[in-house]
């Protein structure tokens, strides 16, 4: 087929940009034009315009400052996706701080990477983690798959789906 979903495929930062921006703005809203702000994203490359949208929406500033990098072909972890999902939903409003001990044994509360964002999307019913346990696990360092991201997007942005 011309298009395939590939549910077990790992999502890269380049692909994630298109998914998040379409979820935030609607599938038919054209993305802004890429302005060339990252040394590792060429104008006209796959999803470059959606990467620009992520920047304009305050969802990402990239993965490096000097030189400015986006790391388009790097897989997205589940913890990173929690941040992208939250910012796509809420903009710059941060999630509430986690209350110890937190929900997931593998996301330390406080001081775990993205713990407030992970707790935030859990509290909103977007994720139940990767293993309900006990103990409950989120698998923050695991790369997110297309299937997992689809669930996050449908729940976070109330995207209609057919069961």
PDB file of C-alpha atoms in Angstrom:
ATOM      1  CA  UNK A   1       0.000   0.000   0.000  1.00  0.00           C
ATOM      2  CA  UNK A   2       1.037   3.612  -0.532  1.00  0.00           C
ATOM      3  CA  UNK A   3       0.554   4.294   3.174  1.00  0.00           C
ATOM      4  CA  UNK A   4       1.028   1.940   6.083  1.00  0.00           C
ATOM      5  CA  UNK A   5       0.520   2.595   9.790  1.00  0.00           C
ATOM      6  CA  UNK A   6       3.355   0.350  11.076  1.00  0.00           C
ATOM      7  CA  UNK A   7       2.185   0.227  14.729  1.00  0.00           C
ATOM      8  CA  UNK A   8       5.456  -1.199  16.079  1.00  0.00           C
ATOM      9  CA  UNK A   9       7.638   1.386  14.324  1.00  0.00           C
ATOM     10  CA  UNK A  10       9.554   3.776  16.567  1.00  0.00           C
ATOM     11  CA  UNK A  11       8.549   7.441  16.158  1.00  0.00           C
ATOM     12  CA  UNK A  12      11.312   9.920  15.330  1.00  0.00           C
ATOM     13  CA  UNK A  13      11.336  13.595  16.243  1.00  0.00           C
ATOM     14  CA  UNK A  14      10.739  14.423  12.548  1.00  0.00           C
ATOM     15  CA  UNK A  15       7.585  12.276  12.367  1.00  0.00           C
ATOM     16  CA  UNK A  16       6.392  13.390  15.800  1.00  0.00           C
ATOM     17  CA  UNK A  17       6.352  17.016  14.614  1.00  0.00           C
ATOM     18  CA  UNK A  18       3.730  16.226  11.986  1.00  0.00           C
ATOM     19  CA  UNK A  19       1.600  14.150  14.335  1.00  0.00           C
ATOM     20  CA  UNK A  20       1.558  16.755  17.112  1.00  0.00           C
ATOM     21  CA  UNK A  21       0.973  19.748  14.864  1.00  0.00           C
ATOM     22  CA  UNK A  22      -1.913  18.065  13.027  1.00  0.00           C
ATOM     23  CA  UNK A  23      -3.442  17.038  16.360  1.00  0.00           C
ATOM     24  CA  UNK A  24      -3.131  20.579  17.738  1.00  0.00           C
ATOM     25  CA  UNK A  25      -4.283  22.509  14.654  1.00  0.00           C
ATOM     26  CA  UNK A  26      -6.304  19.977  12.677  1.00  0.00           C
ATOM     27  CA  UNK A  27      -5.274  17.743   9.826  1.00  0.00           C
ATOM     28  CA  UNK A  28      -6.322  20.249   7.160  1.00  0.00           C
ATOM     29  CA  UNK A  29      -4.492  23.277   8.574  1.00  0.00           C
ATOM     30  CA  UNK A  30      -1.315  23.901   6.593  1.00  0.00           C
ATOM     31  CA  UNK A  31       1.844  24.214   8.677  1.00  0.00           C
ATOM     32  CA  UNK A  32       3.926  27.383   8.671  1.00  0.00           C
ATOM     33  CA  UNK A  33       6.879  27.611   6.291  1.00  0.00           C
ATOM     34  CA  UNK A  34      10.146  26.348   7.734  1.00  0.00           C
ATOM     35  CA  UNK A  35      12.532  29.242   8.375  1.00  0.00           C
ATOM     36  CA  UNK A  36      15.734  27.201   8.594  1.00  0.00           C
ATOM     37  CA  UNK A  37      16.369  27.596  12.317  1.00  0.00           C
ATOM     38  CA  UNK A  38      18.134  24.255  12.792  1.00  0.00           C
ATOM     39  CA  UNK A  39      21.423  23.182  11.231  1.00  0.00           C
ATOM     40  CA  UNK A  40      20.222  19.581  10.869  1.00  0.00           C
ATOM     41  CA  UNK A  41      16.851  20.284   9.174  1.00  0.00           C
ATOM     42  CA  UNK A  42      16.943  21.362   5.545  1.00  0.00           C
ATOM     43  CA  UNK A  43      14.197  23.536   4.036  1.00  0.00           C
ATOM     44  CA  UNK A  44      11.869  21.283   2.074  1.00  0.00           C
ATOM     45  CA  UNK A  45      12.858  18.140   3.967  1.00  0.00           C
ATOM     46  CA  UNK A  46      10.193  15.800   5.334  1.00  0.00           C
ATOM     47  CA  UNK A  47       8.109  17.548   8.018  1.00  0.00           C
ATOM     48  CA  UNK A  48      10.391  20.625   8.143  1.00  0.00           C
ATOM     49  CA  UNK A  49       7.315  22.860   8.095  1.00  0.00           C
ATOM     50  CA  UNK A  50       5.753  20.961  10.998  1.00  0.00           C
ATOM     51  CA  UNK A  51       9.026  21.308  12.921  1.00  0.00           C
ATOM     52  CA  UNK A  52       8.673  25.064  12.420  1.00  0.00           C
ATOM     53  CA  UNK A  53       5.150  24.793  13.812  1.00  0.00           C
ATOM     54  CA  UNK A  54       6.437  23.095  16.965  1.00  0.00           C
ATOM     55  CA  UNK A  55       8.865  25.970  17.479  1.00  0.00           C
ATOM     56  CA  UNK A  56       6.232  28.650  16.867  1.00  0.00           C
ATOM     57  CA  UNK A  57       3.827  26.915  19.252  1.00  0.00           C
ATOM     58  CA  UNK A  58       6.484  26.768  21.993  1.00  0.00           C
ATOM     59  CA  UNK A  59       6.394  22.969  22.049  1.00  0.00           C
ATOM     60  CA  UNK A  60      10.123  22.566  21.369  1.00  0.00           C
ATOM     61  CA  UNK A  61      13.293  24.606  21.099  1.00  0.00           C
ATOM     62  CA  UNK A  62      15.202  21.674  19.594  1.00  0.00           C
ATOM     63  CA  UNK A  63      17.820  19.393  21.106  1.00  0.00           C
ATOM     64  CA  UNK A  64      20.916  21.602  21.005  1.00  0.00           C
ATOM     65  CA  UNK A  65      21.851  25.277  21.095  1.00  0.00           C
ATOM     66  CA  UNK A  66      25.333  25.664  19.626  1.00  0.00           C
ATOM     67  CA  UNK A  67      24.810  24.904  16.828  1.00  0.00           C
ATOM     68  CA  UNK A  68      21.008  24.929  16.872  1.00  0.00           C
ATOM     69  CA  UNK A  69      19.864  21.341  16.334  1.00  0.00           C
ATOM     70  CA  UNK A  70      16.520  19.563  16.202  1.00  0.00           C
ATOM     71  CA  UNK A  71      17.807  15.944  15.959  1.00  0.00           C
ATOM     72  CA  UNK A  72      15.099  14.962  13.445  1.00  0.00           C
ATOM     73  CA  UNK A  73      15.997  11.292  13.116  1.00  0.00           C
ATOM     74  CA  UNK A  74      16.392  10.559  16.830  1.00  0.00           C
ATOM     75  CA  UNK A  75      13.669   8.355  18.358  1.00  0.00           C
ATOM     76  CA  UNK A  76      11.314  10.044  20.830  1.00  0.00           C
ATOM     77  CA  UNK A  77      11.146   8.550  24.315  1.00  0.00           C
ATOM     78  CA  UNK A  78       7.903   8.119  26.202  1.00  0.00           C
ATOM     79  CA  UNK A  79       9.002  10.786  28.734  1.00  0.00           C
ATOM     80  CA  UNK A  80       9.791  13.271  25.962  1.00  0.00           C
ATOM     81  CA  UNK A  81       6.423  12.542  24.359  1.00  0.00           C
ATOM     82  CA  UNK A  82       4.697  13.348  27.655  1.00  0.00           C
ATOM     83  CA  UNK A  83       6.224  16.836  27.417  1.00  0.00           C
ATOM     84  CA  UNK A  84       5.234  17.275  23.755  1.00  0.00           C
ATOM     85  CA  UNK A  85       1.675  16.097  24.406  1.00  0.00           C
ATOM     86  CA  UNK A  86       1.236  18.357  27.451  1.00  0.00           C
ATOM     87  CA  UNK A  87       2.622  21.417  25.653  1.00  0.00           C
ATOM     88  CA  UNK A  88       0.455  20.665  22.627  1.00  0.00           C
ATOM     89  CA  UNK A  89      -2.601  20.641  24.888  1.00  0.00           C
ATOM     90  CA  UNK A  90      -1.729  23.385  27.366  1.00  0.00           C
ATOM     91  CA  UNK A  91       0.877  25.599  25.703  1.00  0.00           C
ATOM     92  CA  UNK A  92       3.358  27.117  28.127  1.00  0.00           C
ATOM     93  CA  UNK A  93       1.233  26.359  31.213  1.00  0.00           C
ATOM     94  CA  UNK A  94       3.292  23.831  33.181  1.00  0.00           C
ATOM     95  CA  UNK A  95       1.676  20.792  34.740  1.00  0.00           C
ATOM     96  CA  UNK A  96       1.145  20.698  38.494  1.00  0.00           C
ATOM     97  CA  UNK A  97       4.188  19.435  40.398  1.00  0.00           C
ATOM     98  CA  UNK A  98       4.079  15.746  41.223  1.00  0.00           C
ATOM     99  CA  UNK A  99       3.197  14.705  44.742  1.00  0.00           C
ATOM    100  CA  UNK A 100       5.509  12.057  46.189  1.00  0.00           C
ATOM    101  CA  UNK A 101       5.628   9.169  45.805  1.00  0.00           C
ATOM    102  CA  UNK A 102       4.192   9.668  42.290  1.00  0.00           C
ATOM    103  CA  UNK A 103       2.325   7.132  40.214  1.00  0.00           C
ATOM    104  CA  UNK A 104       5.111   5.265  38.432  1.00  0.00           C
ATOM    105  CA  UNK A 105       7.969   3.433  40.153  1.00  0.00           C
ATOM    106  CA  UNK A 106      10.362   4.223  37.267  1.00  0.00           C
ATOM    107  CA  UNK A 107       9.689   7.997  37.208  1.00  0.00           C
ATOM    108  CA  UNK A 108      11.114   9.430  40.446  1.00  0.00           C
ATOM    109  CA  UNK A 109       8.919  12.023  42.121  1.00  0.00           C
ATOM    110  CA  UNK A 110      10.297  14.601  42.563  1.00  0.00           C
ATOM    111  CA  UNK A 111      13.360  15.023  40.329  1.00  0.00           C
ATOM    112  CA  UNK A 112      12.632  12.458  37.602  1.00  0.00           C
ATOM    113  CA  UNK A 113      13.005  13.695  34.018  1.00  0.00           C
ATOM    114  CA  UNK A 114       9.648  15.083  32.867  1.00  0.00           C
ATOM    115  CA  UNK A 115       7.948  13.686  35.990  1.00  0.00           C
ATOM    116  CA  UNK A 116       5.432  16.542  36.196  1.00  0.00           C
ATOM    117  CA  UNK A 117       4.488  16.052  32.532  1.00  0.00           C
ATOM    118  CA  UNK A 118       4.184  12.277  32.963  1.00  0.00           C
ATOM    119  CA  UNK A 119       1.988  12.785  36.042  1.00  0.00           C
ATOM    120  CA  UNK A 120       0.009  15.420  34.142  1.00  0.00           C
ATOM    121  CA  UNK A 121      -0.896  13.155  31.234  1.00  0.00           C
ATOM    122  CA  UNK A 122      -1.634  10.329  33.677  1.00  0.00           C
ATOM    123  CA  UNK A 123      -3.985  12.586  35.665  1.00  0.00           C
ATOM    124  CA  UNK A 124      -5.789  13.531  32.452  1.00  0.00           C
ATOM    125  CA  UNK A 125      -6.334   9.870  31.538  1.00  0.00           C
ATOM    126  CA  UNK A 126      -4.018  10.003  28.517  1.00  0.00           C
ATOM    127  CA  UNK A 127      -1.760   7.196  29.738  1.00  0.00           C
ATOM    128  CA  UNK A 128      -1.886   4.348  32.202  1.00  0.00           C
ATOM    129  CA  UNK A 129       1.822   3.664  31.695  1.00  0.00           C
ATOM    130  CA  UNK A 130       3.480   0.687  30.073  1.00  0.00           C
ATOM    131  CA  UNK A 131       2.768  -1.795  32.874  1.00  0.00           C
ATOM    132  CA  UNK A 132       0.046  -1.361  35.485  1.00  0.00           C
ATOM    133  CA  UNK A 133       2.077  -3.531  37.875  1.00  0.00           C
ATOM    134  CA  UNK A 134       2.322  -3.541  40.755  1.00  0.00           C
ATOM    135  CA  UNK A 135       4.419  -1.534  40.698  1.00  0.00           C
ATOM    136  CA  UNK A 136       3.039   0.679  37.945  1.00  0.00           C
ATOM    137  CA  UNK A 137       5.661   1.570  35.303  1.00  0.00           C
ATOM    138  CA  UNK A 138       5.800   4.266  32.635  1.00  0.00           C
ATOM    139  CA  UNK A 139       8.966   3.129  30.795  1.00  0.00           C
ATOM    140  CA  UNK A 140      10.174   6.747  30.385  1.00  0.00           C
ATOM    141  CA  UNK A 141      13.357   5.892  28.461  1.00  0.00           C
ATOM    142  CA  UNK A 142      11.703   3.525  25.987  1.00  0.00           C
ATOM    143  CA  UNK A 143      11.160   4.800  22.464  1.00  0.00           C
ATOM    144  CA  UNK A 144       7.508   5.449  21.738  1.00  0.00           C
ATOM    145  CA  UNK A 145       5.890   3.409  18.980  1.00  0.00           C
ATOM    146  CA  UNK A 146       3.337   4.587  16.448  1.00  0.00           C
ATOM    147  CA  UNK A 147       0.633   2.580  18.229  1.00  0.00           C
ATOM    148  CA  UNK A 148       1.415   4.135  21.623  1.00  0.00           C
ATOM    149  CA  UNK A 149       1.533   7.624  20.151  1.00  0.00           C
ATOM    150  CA  UNK A 150      -1.811   7.074  18.430  1.00  0.00           C
ATOM    151  CA  UNK A 151      -3.421   6.300  21.798  1.00  0.00           C
ATOM    152  CA  UNK A 152      -1.860   9.397  23.389  1.00  0.00           C
ATOM    153  CA  UNK A 153      -3.069  11.632  20.537  1.00  0.00           C
ATOM    154  CA  UNK A 154      -6.614  10.251  20.427  1.00  0.00           C
ATOM    155  CA  UNK A 155      -7.026  10.703  24.168  1.00  0.00           C
ATOM    156  CA  UNK A 156      -5.222  14.049  24.523  1.00  0.00           C
ATOM    157  CA  UNK A 157      -6.864  15.813  21.591  1.00  0.00           C
ATOM    158  CA  UNK A 158     -10.210  13.961  21.567  1.00  0.00           C
ATOM    159  CA  UNK A 159      -9.622  12.731  18.016  1.00  0.00           C
ATOM    160  CA  UNK A 160     -12.558  10.620  16.862  1.00  0.00           C
ATOM    161  CA  UNK A 161     -11.713   7.023  16.027  1.00  0.00           C
ATOM    162  CA  UNK A 162     -13.512   3.899  15.021  1.00  0.00           C
ATOM    163  CA  UNK A 163     -13.141   1.055  17.539  1.00  0.00           C
TER     164      UNK A 163
END
